[in-house]
Short mmCIF file of C-alpha atoms in Angstrom, two decimals:
data_model
loop_
_atom_site.label_atom_id
_atom_site.label_comp_id
_atom_site.label_asym_id
_atom_site.label_seq_id
_atom_site.Cartn_x
_atom_site.Cartn_y
_atom_site.Cartn_z
CA MET A 28 21.78 8.16 0.11
CA ARG A 29 23.59 5.26 -1.57
CA LYS A 30 21.72 3.46 -4.35
CA GLU A 31 21.53 0.15 -2.55
CA ASN A 32 19.62 1.91 0.23
CA GLN A 33 17.12 3.66 -2.05
CA PRO A 34 13.46 2.76 -1.55
CA PHE A 35 12.09 -0.06 -3.66
CA LEU A 36 9.75 2.42 -5.33
CA ILE A 37 12.67 4.26 -6.95
CA ARG A 38 14.32 1.05 -8.14
CA SER A 39 11.02 -0.09 -9.62
CA HIS A 40 10.56 3.19 -11.48
CA LYS A 41 14.02 2.80 -12.95
CA VAL A 42 13.18 -0.67 -14.24
CA ILE A 43 9.92 0.61 -15.75
CA ASP A 44 11.77 3.52 -17.39
CA ILE A 45 14.28 1.12 -18.94
CA LEU A 46 11.46 -1.03 -20.34
CA LEU A 47 9.71 2.08 -21.70
CA THR A 48 12.96 3.22 -23.30
CA VAL A 49 13.35 -0.17 -25.02
CA LEU A 50 9.73 0.09 -26.21
CA ALA A 51 10.37 3.63 -27.55
CA PHE A 52 13.42 2.39 -29.48
CA CYS A 53 11.46 -0.54 -30.96
CA LEU A 54 8.61 1.78 -31.97
CA ALA A 55 11.10 4.20 -33.58
CA TYR A 56 12.78 1.36 -35.48
CA THR A 57 9.39 0.09 -36.73
CA ALA A 58 8.26 3.58 -37.70
CA LYS A 59 11.46 4.28 -39.63
CA ARG A 60 11.44 0.96 -41.48
CA SER A 61 7.72 0.39 -42.08
CA TRP A 62 5.86 3.67 -41.75
CA LEU A 63 8.28 6.08 -43.46
CA PRO A 64 9.13 4.43 -46.82
CA ALA A 65 9.90 7.81 -48.41
CA PHE A 66 12.99 8.12 -46.19
CA SER A 67 14.78 5.09 -47.72
CA GLY A 68 14.43 2.68 -44.81
CA LEU A 69 17.33 1.64 -42.59
CA SER A 70 20.84 0.52 -43.34
CA THR A 71 21.54 -3.05 -42.21
CA GLU A 72 25.16 -2.29 -41.36
CA PRO A 73 24.87 -0.98 -37.78
CA ASN A 74 24.26 -3.42 -34.92
CA TYR A 75 21.04 -1.94 -33.56
CA TYR A 76 21.18 -4.15 -30.47
CA PHE A 77 24.46 -2.43 -29.58
CA ILE A 78 22.96 0.99 -30.37
CA LEU A 79 20.03 0.20 -28.08
CA LEU A 80 22.40 -0.86 -25.28
CA VAL A 81 24.40 2.37 -25.56
CA THR A 82 21.18 4.41 -25.62
CA LEU A 83 19.84 2.63 -22.52
CA VAL A 84 23.03 3.30 -20.56
CA PHE A 85 23.13 7.01 -21.41
CA CYS A 86 19.39 7.54 -20.91
CA SER A 87 19.41 5.78 -17.53
CA LEU A 88 22.27 8.01 -16.32
CA ALA A 89 20.55 11.13 -17.68
CA TYR A 90 17.18 10.27 -16.08
CA ASP A 91 18.90 9.96 -12.71
CA PHE A 92 20.99 13.10 -13.17
CA PHE A 93 17.99 15.27 -14.05
CA GLY A 94 15.95 14.14 -11.05
CA LEU A 95 13.31 11.81 -12.49
CA TYR A 96 13.47 9.77 -9.29
CA ARG A 97 12.86 12.52 -6.74
CA LEU A 98 9.49 10.95 -6.12
CA GLU A 99 6.95 13.06 -4.29
CA ARG A 100 3.34 12.59 -3.27
CA ARG A 101 2.42 15.64 -5.36
CA PRO A 102 5.09 16.39 -7.99
CA VAL A 103 5.21 19.74 -9.78
CA VAL A 104 4.09 18.77 -13.29
CA SER A 105 6.14 21.43 -15.11
CA LYS A 106 9.34 20.41 -13.31
CA LEU A 107 8.65 16.74 -13.93
CA LEU A 108 8.04 17.37 -17.64
CA ALA A 109 11.25 19.42 -17.87
CA SER A 110 13.20 16.63 -16.18
CA ILE A 111 11.81 14.04 -18.62
CA ILE A 112 12.64 16.15 -21.70
CA LYS A 113 16.14 17.00 -20.44
CA GLY A 114 16.87 13.41 -19.46
CA ALA A 115 15.67 11.94 -22.76
CA PHE A 116 17.43 14.61 -24.86
CA VAL A 117 20.78 14.42 -23.05
CA GLY A 118 20.64 10.60 -23.00
CA THR A 119 19.99 10.43 -26.73
CA ALA A 120 22.62 13.06 -27.52
CA GLY A 121 25.19 11.31 -25.34
CA ALA A 122 24.55 8.01 -27.13
CA LEU A 123 24.98 9.67 -30.53
CA VAL A 124 28.25 11.31 -29.48
CA LEU A 125 29.72 8.03 -28.24
CA LEU A 126 28.61 6.18 -31.39
CA TYR A 127 30.29 8.89 -33.47
CA LEU A 128 33.53 8.68 -31.46
CA ILE A 129 33.77 4.90 -31.84
CA LYS A 130 32.99 5.33 -35.55
CA GLU A 131 29.75 3.35 -35.58
CA ALA A 132 28.73 4.08 -39.17
CA ASN A 133 25.32 4.66 -40.71
CA VAL A 134 23.40 5.32 -37.48
CA SER A 135 20.16 6.97 -38.57
CA ARG A 136 19.76 10.39 -36.98
CA LEU A 137 16.09 10.36 -37.97
CA LEU A 138 15.68 7.09 -36.10
CA MET A 139 17.18 8.65 -32.97
CA MET A 140 14.94 11.73 -33.30
CA ILE A 141 11.86 9.53 -33.59
CA PHE A 142 13.09 7.54 -30.58
CA LEU A 143 13.43 10.76 -28.59
CA VAL A 144 9.80 11.71 -29.31
CA PHE A 145 8.47 8.25 -28.39
CA ASP A 146 10.63 8.12 -25.26
CA VAL A 147 9.34 11.46 -23.94
CA LEU A 148 5.73 10.48 -24.71
CA LEU A 149 5.96 7.09 -22.97
CA LEU A 150 7.74 8.47 -19.88
CA CYS A 151 5.15 11.25 -19.61
CA LEU A 152 2.28 8.80 -20.08
CA PHE A 153 3.58 6.50 -17.33
CA ARG A 154 4.02 9.30 -14.81
CA GLY A 155 0.73 10.88 -15.80
CA ILE A 156 -1.06 7.62 -15.03
CA LEU A 157 0.66 7.44 -11.63
CA ILE A 158 -0.31 11.05 -10.80
CA LEU A 159 -3.94 10.62 -11.89
CA PHE A 160 -4.29 7.34 -10.02
CA GLY A 161 -2.88 8.94 -6.86
CA ARG A 162 -5.26 11.90 -7.11
CA PHE A 163 -8.22 9.61 -7.73
CA GLU A 164 -7.37 7.47 -4.71
CA ARG A 165 -6.92 10.48 -2.42
CA LYS A 166 -10.14 12.08 -3.63
CA ARG A 167 -12.01 8.92 -2.60
CA GLY A 168 -10.20 8.91 0.72
CA LEU A 169 -8.55 5.55 0.01
CA ASP A 170 -5.00 6.89 -0.01
CA SER A 171 -5.48 9.30 2.89
CA ARG A 172 -3.06 9.28 5.81
CA GLU A 173 -4.36 9.82 9.34
CA ILE A 174 -1.81 12.01 11.16
CA LEU A 175 -1.34 12.44 14.91
CA VAL A 176 0.95 15.33 15.86
CA ILE A 177 2.98 15.38 19.08
CA GLY A 178 3.39 19.01 20.12
CA SER A 179 1.17 22.07 19.83
CA ARG A 180 3.42 25.10 19.70
CA MET A 181 5.38 26.85 16.96
CA ARG A 182 6.85 23.81 15.20
CA ALA A 183 3.53 21.95 15.34
CA ARG A 184 1.67 25.05 14.18
CA ASP A 185 4.00 25.40 11.18
CA LEU A 186 3.54 21.72 10.34
CA VAL A 187 -0.25 21.96 10.53
CA SER A 188 -0.23 25.04 8.30
CA TYR A 189 1.90 23.20 5.71
CA ILE A 190 -0.49 20.24 5.72
CA ARG A 191 -3.56 22.51 5.49
CA ALA A 192 -1.98 24.27 2.50
CA ASN A 193 -1.44 20.92 0.75
CA GLN A 194 -4.70 19.10 1.41
CA ASP A 195 -4.65 17.40 -1.99
CA LEU A 196 -1.79 15.26 -0.67
CA GLY A 197 -4.36 13.28 1.30
CA TYR A 198 -3.12 13.97 4.85
CA ASN A 199 -5.87 14.12 7.47
CA LEU A 200 -4.99 15.63 10.85
CA ILE A 201 -6.49 13.78 13.83
CA GLY A 202 -5.20 16.44 16.22
CA CYS A 203 -2.29 17.23 18.50
CA LEU A 204 -1.08 15.84 21.82
CA ASP A 205 0.85 17.99 24.28
CA PRO A 206 2.85 17.09 27.43
CA ASP A 207 0.90 19.81 29.24
CA ALA A 208 -2.63 18.56 29.99
CA LYS A 209 -3.73 22.18 30.52
CA ARG A 210 -3.44 22.80 26.77
CA VAL A 211 -6.15 20.23 25.87
CA GLY A 212 -8.75 21.97 23.72
CA VAL A 213 -6.40 24.75 22.56
CA GLU A 214 -6.64 25.46 18.82
CA VAL A 215 -3.25 24.99 17.15
CA PHE A 216 -4.15 26.19 13.65
CA ASP A 217 -7.25 26.34 11.42
CA GLY A 218 -9.53 24.17 13.55
CA VAL A 219 -6.89 21.61 14.52
CA ARG A 220 -6.87 21.31 18.31
CA VAL A 221 -5.00 19.64 21.14
CA ILE A 222 -7.12 16.52 21.62
CA GLY A 223 -5.28 15.17 24.64
CA ALA A 224 -2.15 14.96 26.74
CA LEU A 225 0.68 12.49 26.17
CA ASP A 226 -1.03 10.22 28.71
CA ASP A 227 -3.69 9.63 26.01
CA TYR A 228 -1.10 8.56 23.40
CA ARG A 229 -1.37 4.81 24.04
CA HIS A 230 -5.19 4.82 24.06
CA ILE A 231 -5.38 6.74 20.76
CA LEU A 232 -2.85 4.48 18.99
CA LEU A 233 -4.65 1.34 20.09
CA ASN A 234 -8.23 2.51 19.49
CA GLN A 235 -8.16 4.92 16.54
CA ALA A 236 -7.05 4.75 12.92
CA VAL A 237 -3.57 6.31 12.97
CA ASP A 238 -1.16 5.98 10.03
CA GLU A 239 1.64 8.28 11.19
CA VAL A 240 2.82 9.95 14.37
CA ILE A 241 4.82 13.14 13.85
CA PHE A 242 6.98 14.49 16.66
CA ALA A 243 6.84 18.25 16.11
CA MET A 244 8.59 19.25 19.32
CA PRO A 245 12.10 18.67 20.76
CA LEU A 246 12.43 15.07 21.90
CA ASN A 247 14.39 16.12 24.99
CA ARG A 248 11.20 17.73 26.32
CA ILE A 249 9.33 14.41 26.29
CA ASP A 250 9.86 12.12 29.25
CA ASN A 251 10.52 8.49 28.25
CA VAL A 252 10.33 9.40 24.56
CA LEU A 253 11.65 5.99 23.50
CA ASP A 254 8.55 4.37 24.99
CA TYR A 255 6.34 6.43 22.67
CA ILE A 256 8.48 5.64 19.63
CA SER A 257 8.70 1.92 20.38
CA LEU A 258 4.92 1.64 20.91
CA ALA A 259 4.24 3.17 17.48
CA GLU A 260 6.81 0.83 15.95
CA GLU A 261 5.24 -2.16 17.69
CA VAL A 262 1.71 -1.47 16.41
CA GLY A 263 2.94 -0.70 12.87
CA VAL A 264 2.41 3.08 12.80
CA ASN A 265 4.93 5.24 10.89
CA ILE A 266 6.95 7.72 12.95
CA ARG A 267 8.35 11.04 11.74
CA VAL A 268 10.63 13.37 13.69
CA LEU A 269 10.85 16.97 12.46
CA PRO A 270 13.95 19.16 12.87
CA ASP A 271 15.63 19.98 15.07
CA TRP A 272 16.27 16.28 15.54
CA GLN A 273 17.33 15.14 18.97
CA ILE A 274 19.14 12.17 17.46
CA GLN A 275 20.86 11.30 20.72
CA LYS A 276 17.41 10.46 22.11
CA MET A 277 16.95 7.78 19.45
CA MET A 278 20.23 5.89 19.62
CA TYR A 279 18.66 2.46 19.56
CA GLN A 280 18.25 -0.20 16.90
CA PRO A 281 14.61 -0.56 15.85
CA GLU A 282 13.41 -4.16 16.09
CA ILE A 283 11.03 -3.89 13.14
CA ALA A 284 11.07 -0.46 11.51
CA SER A 285 13.34 0.76 8.74
CA VAL A 286 14.78 4.26 9.18
CA GLN A 287 15.04 6.86 6.40
CA ILE A 288 15.20 10.60 5.89
CA GLU A 289 12.30 11.76 3.72
CA ASN A 290 10.66 14.95 2.51
CA PHE A 291 7.33 15.56 4.22
CA VAL A 292 5.26 18.51 2.86
CA GLY A 293 8.54 20.27 2.10
CA ILE A 294 10.14 19.51 5.49
CA PRO A 295 12.93 16.94 5.89
CA ALA A 296 11.86 14.34 8.46
CA LEU A 297 13.38 11.27 10.05
CA THR A 298 10.95 8.41 9.31
CA LEU A 299 10.57 4.98 10.93
CA SER A 300 8.31 2.57 9.04
CA SER A 301 7.22 -0.89 10.24
CA THR A 302 5.48 -1.84 6.99
CA PRO A 303 6.95 -2.88 3.60
CA ARG A 304 8.60 0.07 1.83
CA LYS A 305 7.79 -1.28 -1.62
CA GLY A 306 5.68 1.52 -3.01
CA PHE A 307 5.61 0.43 -6.63
CA GLU A 308 4.85 -3.20 -5.79
CA LEU A 309 2.01 -2.02 -3.54
CA PHE A 310 0.72 0.11 -6.43
CA VAL A 311 0.82 -2.94 -8.73
CA LYS A 312 -0.92 -4.98 -6.01
CA ALA A 313 -3.71 -2.37 -5.82
CA VAL A 314 -4.16 -2.36 -9.61
CA ILE A 315 -4.27 -6.17 -9.76
CA ASP A 316 -6.71 -6.32 -6.83
CA ARG A 317 -9.15 -3.87 -8.43
CA GLY A 318 -8.86 -5.40 -11.89
CA VAL A 319 -9.35 -9.01 -10.74
CA ALA A 320 -12.23 -8.03 -8.44
CA ILE A 321 -14.12 -6.12 -11.13
CA VAL A 322 -13.65 -8.86 -13.75
CA GLY A 323 -14.54 -11.51 -11.15
CA LEU A 324 -17.78 -9.74 -10.18
CA ILE A 325 -18.82 -9.54 -13.84
CA LEU A 326 -18.00 -13.16 -14.68
CA LEU A 327 -19.48 -14.55 -11.47
CA ALA A 328 -22.74 -12.58 -11.66
CA PRO A 329 -24.82 -15.63 -12.82
CA PHE A 330 -23.25 -17.77 -10.07
CA PHE A 331 -24.02 -15.07 -7.51
CA ALA A 332 -27.65 -15.13 -8.65
CA LEU A 333 -27.82 -18.93 -8.22
CA LEU A 334 -26.36 -18.80 -4.70
CA ALA A 335 -28.72 -15.96 -3.81
CA LEU A 336 -31.68 -18.06 -4.92
CA LEU A 337 -30.56 -21.06 -2.84
CA ILE A 338 -30.08 -18.87 0.24
CA LYS A 339 -33.55 -17.31 -0.12
CA LEU A 340 -35.21 -20.71 -0.68
CA GLU A 341 -33.82 -22.15 2.55
CA SER A 342 -34.47 -19.33 5.02
CA ARG A 343 -35.98 -15.90 5.20
CA GLY A 344 -33.75 -12.85 5.40
CA PRO A 345 -31.27 -10.94 3.24
CA VAL A 346 -28.92 -12.66 0.79
CA PHE A 347 -25.91 -10.72 2.01
CA PHE A 348 -24.61 -10.54 5.55
CA GLN A 349 -23.10 -7.14 6.34
CA GLN A 350 -20.76 -6.57 9.27
CA GLN A 351 -18.49 -3.80 10.49
CA ARG A 352 -14.83 -4.81 10.31
CA SER A 353 -11.51 -3.10 11.03
CA GLY A 354 -9.35 -2.46 8.00
CA LEU A 355 -6.08 -0.64 7.35
CA ASN A 356 -4.77 0.81 10.63
CA GLY A 357 -8.19 0.42 12.24
CA ARG A 358 -10.39 2.07 9.59
CA VAL A 359 -13.91 0.64 9.97
CA PHE A 360 -15.71 -0.55 6.83
CA THR A 361 -18.72 -2.72 5.95
CA LEU A 362 -17.74 -6.26 4.94
CA TYR A 363 -20.01 -8.32 2.68
CA LYS A 364 -20.61 -12.08 2.77
CA PHE A 365 -23.28 -14.47 1.55
CA ARG A 366 -25.50 -15.08 4.57
CA SER A 367 -24.69 -18.53 5.95
CA MET A 368 -26.59 -18.28 9.26
CA VAL A 369 -30.12 -17.71 10.46
CA CYS A 370 -31.26 -14.10 10.66
CA ASP A 371 -30.95 -13.76 14.44
CA ALA A 372 -27.41 -15.22 14.54
CA GLU A 373 -25.82 -12.15 16.14
CA ALA A 374 -28.44 -12.06 18.92
CA ARG A 375 -27.82 -15.76 19.72
CA LYS A 376 -24.03 -15.40 19.81
CA ALA A 377 -23.94 -14.55 23.54
CA GLU A 378 -25.56 -17.86 24.53
CA LEU A 379 -22.85 -19.76 22.61
CA GLU A 380 -19.79 -17.94 23.99
CA GLN A 381 -19.02 -20.84 26.35
CA SER A 382 -18.71 -23.14 23.32
CA ASN A 383 -16.05 -20.98 21.65
CA GLU A 384 -13.27 -23.23 20.29
CA MET A 385 -10.71 -20.46 19.71
CA ASP A 386 -8.57 -18.73 22.30
CA GLY A 387 -8.07 -14.96 22.22
CA PRO A 388 -10.75 -12.39 21.27
CA VAL A 389 -12.16 -14.47 18.38
CA PHE A 390 -15.29 -16.64 18.24
CA LYS A 391 -15.09 -19.91 16.25
CA MET A 392 -17.30 -22.96 16.62
CA ALA A 393 -17.11 -26.00 14.32
CA LYS A 394 -20.74 -27.12 14.75
CA ASP A 395 -22.40 -23.76 15.15
CA PRO A 396 -26.20 -24.38 15.39
CA ARG A 397 -26.89 -21.02 13.76
CA ILE A 398 -25.47 -22.15 10.39
CA THR A 399 -27.97 -23.15 7.69
CA ARG A 400 -27.53 -26.17 5.41
CA ILE A 401 -26.58 -24.09 2.36
CA GLY A 402 -24.52 -21.96 4.73
CA ALA A 403 -22.49 -24.98 5.82
CA PHE A 404 -21.65 -25.71 2.19
CA LEU A 405 -20.76 -22.08 1.51
CA ARG A 406 -18.46 -21.95 4.53
CA ARG A 407 -16.80 -25.30 3.80
CA THR A 408 -15.94 -24.14 0.28
CA SER A 409 -15.31 -20.49 1.31
CA LEU A 410 -17.90 -19.39 -1.27
CA ASP A 411 -19.53 -17.22 1.39
CA GLU A 412 -16.49 -14.94 1.07
CA LEU A 413 -17.04 -14.18 -2.65
CA PRO A 414 -19.05 -10.93 -2.09
CA GLN A 415 -15.91 -9.50 -0.52
CA LEU A 416 -14.80 -8.92 -4.12
CA ILE A 417 -17.04 -5.85 -3.72
CA ASN A 418 -14.81 -4.69 -0.84
CA VAL A 419 -11.71 -5.38 -2.96
CA ALA A 420 -13.13 -3.42 -5.91
CA ARG A 421 -13.88 -0.51 -3.54
CA GLY A 422 -10.30 -0.51 -2.26
CA GLU A 423 -11.20 -1.52 1.30
CA MET A 424 -9.63 -4.97 1.02
CA SER A 425 -7.04 -6.85 -1.04
CA LEU A 426 -7.04 -10.33 -2.54
CA VAL A 427 -4.28 -11.35 -0.12
CA GLY A 428 -3.76 -9.94 3.36
CA PRO A 429 -4.60 -10.52 7.04
CA ARG A 430 -8.30 -11.21 7.58
CA PRO A 431 -10.25 -8.13 8.78
CA PRO A 432 -11.19 -8.48 12.48
CA LEU A 433 -14.21 -7.15 14.31
CA PRO A 434 -13.65 -3.75 16.00
CA GLN A 435 -14.33 -5.30 19.43
CA GLU A 436 -11.67 -7.94 18.76
CA VAL A 437 -9.17 -5.19 17.94
CA GLN A 438 -9.90 -3.52 21.28
CA ALA A 439 -8.73 -6.70 23.01
CA TYR A 440 -5.48 -6.92 21.01
CA GLU A 441 -2.10 -6.60 22.65
CA PRO A 442 -0.01 -3.81 21.04
CA TRP A 443 2.17 -6.19 19.00
CA GLN A 444 -0.95 -7.86 17.57
CA ARG A 445 -2.35 -4.56 16.29
CA ARG A 446 0.50 -4.34 13.75
CA ARG A 447 -1.43 -6.86 11.63
CA LEU A 448 -3.69 -3.90 10.74
CA SER A 449 -0.77 -2.03 9.16
CA MET A 450 -1.51 -3.69 5.79
CA LYS A 451 -4.83 -3.75 3.97
CA PRO A 452 -6.89 -6.84 4.93
CA GLY A 453 -7.45 -9.59 2.38
CA LEU A 454 -9.55 -12.57 1.33
CA THR A 455 -6.79 -15.05 2.13
CA CYS A 456 -3.46 -15.17 3.94
CA ILE A 457 -1.04 -17.63 5.56
CA TRP A 458 -3.60 -18.62 8.20
CA GLN A 459 -6.18 -19.62 5.60
CA VAL A 460 -3.80 -22.09 3.93
CA SER A 461 -2.28 -23.48 7.13
CA GLY A 462 -5.11 -25.22 8.95
CA ARG A 463 -7.23 -22.29 10.18
CA ASN A 464 -9.11 -23.53 13.24
CA ASN A 465 -6.33 -25.96 14.16
CA ILE A 466 -4.10 -22.94 14.88
CA ASN A 467 -4.40 -20.96 18.09
CA PHE A 468 -4.94 -17.23 18.18
CA GLU A 469 -1.34 -16.23 18.96
CA GLN A 470 0.03 -18.39 16.13
CA TRP A 471 -2.54 -16.80 13.82
CA MET A 472 -1.37 -13.31 14.76
CA LYS A 473 2.28 -14.29 14.24
CA MET A 474 1.44 -15.69 10.81
CA ASP A 475 -0.13 -12.37 9.81
CA LEU A 476 2.96 -10.47 10.99
CA GLU A 477 5.15 -12.94 9.10
CA TYR A 478 3.12 -12.14 5.97
CA ILE A 479 3.69 -8.39 6.45
CA ASP A 480 7.43 -8.82 7.04
CA ARG A 481 7.88 -11.19 4.06
CA TRP A 482 5.46 -9.46 1.70
CA SER A 483 6.07 -9.38 -2.04
CA LEU A 484 3.93 -9.83 -5.15
CA TRP A 485 5.45 -13.28 -5.63
CA PHE A 486 4.48 -14.25 -2.06
CA ASP A 487 0.90 -13.09 -2.76
CA PHE A 488 0.82 -15.24 -5.89
CA GLN A 489 2.05 -18.28 -3.95
CA LEU A 490 -0.64 -17.80 -1.28
CA LEU A 491 -3.36 -17.49 -3.94
CA LEU A 492 -2.20 -20.76 -5.51
CA LYS A 493 -2.27 -22.49 -2.10
CA THR A 494 -5.77 -21.13 -1.44
CA LEU A 495 -7.32 -22.83 -4.48
CA PRO A 496 -6.91 -26.42 -3.16
CA ALA A 497 -8.46 -25.38 0.18
CA VAL A 498 -11.52 -24.11 -1.69
CA PHE A 499 -11.90 -27.07 -4.07
CA MET A 500 -11.23 -29.67 -1.36
CA GLY A 501 -13.74 -28.08 0.99
CA THR A 502 -11.28 -27.49 3.84
CA GLY A 503 -12.26 -23.83 4.24
CA ARG A 504 -13.88 -24.26 7.65
#
């Protein structure tokens, strides 16, 4: 694969490695000059900026050559450590050789040895943090992948056995679908069964949490296979095709998805993804989300107490309103808000359906009689949403992302609208800063898909900045 086509995750790791290498060189220079006075300091003759540049070039090439960027969901630690040591050693040695050949005098060999130690330590620390964070997320089920397998015979059985043998990777098998309806209920391997025929494919994709569909059978044995692939692409579910690949069955240009060949539990697979392939940026987003949410909950605790008191003084009932919402790819979670309505608001919703001011499967009403006085203020300023920092801290939501819908709303979605669930829901998004209730349902859905297609950390930052005026000016509802 050419470098310009490498995933963003790999490019990001390369940038981080370069920054860590610069930091290692600066630490080595400081240690040699300030912390090791018995070794006569450093000569001022060499241009250490030039030495750093040469070192960066050679180390970057060596890191790549020794496979530091063969990123896997569960890397072999010993191999990764060996790659780091080899890359750092060869990079440092190559820089020294070139400096010797061009007669760059008085380059401290001790400095370069200290640099080598710091470089290995920093590279190991960075990757160790990534590995531990990944394991922690998967252990909590937050980085799990819900897998639907198409096929139930030998190739599917081998795939299921691979996944069962690597459960720490966080893959959860929903079950298998087979073209033959007579095989429904048959055990494929280790408790994984055929849960339906291909006729059930559409219903499962639209009504269950599915992250990936894996075709583990020859595509030429599936009638209208492109319809199955295009539906998964449309709703934002990843697609993998295991060997042997019937490539001639897929000779079409995906409208949304990017196509790559990836390693999946040791098996090369053709992958179509309809969501941003920016793994490192998404990792940074998750870290920022958790950090901001935790700090925010601590700092806002007195304010939370004040709002809780005002809510209790006005009407009986709990301070928090809890509601089931659909999150990433349809995962159901409990969303928290400050209660802004009377206690029996849900029971009275049916009598107000005719007053709904939004089209589509969403209920919105500007002068909802169920809203309390303090609730009206909370909604106008969006302060009722603050407890969702708990959801962000738990990893169920993000600061920025499509708003989480009700499960019954999701059931009424058209397939293309369900793709908005392919990214983690958030507190704010394009819709929130663009007029909210003045925008119809279809425009709202298109805005969420625009967010997914345009997503970047910088775009998140811009949306957060645009959200602040809406809160302070009271245009939240």
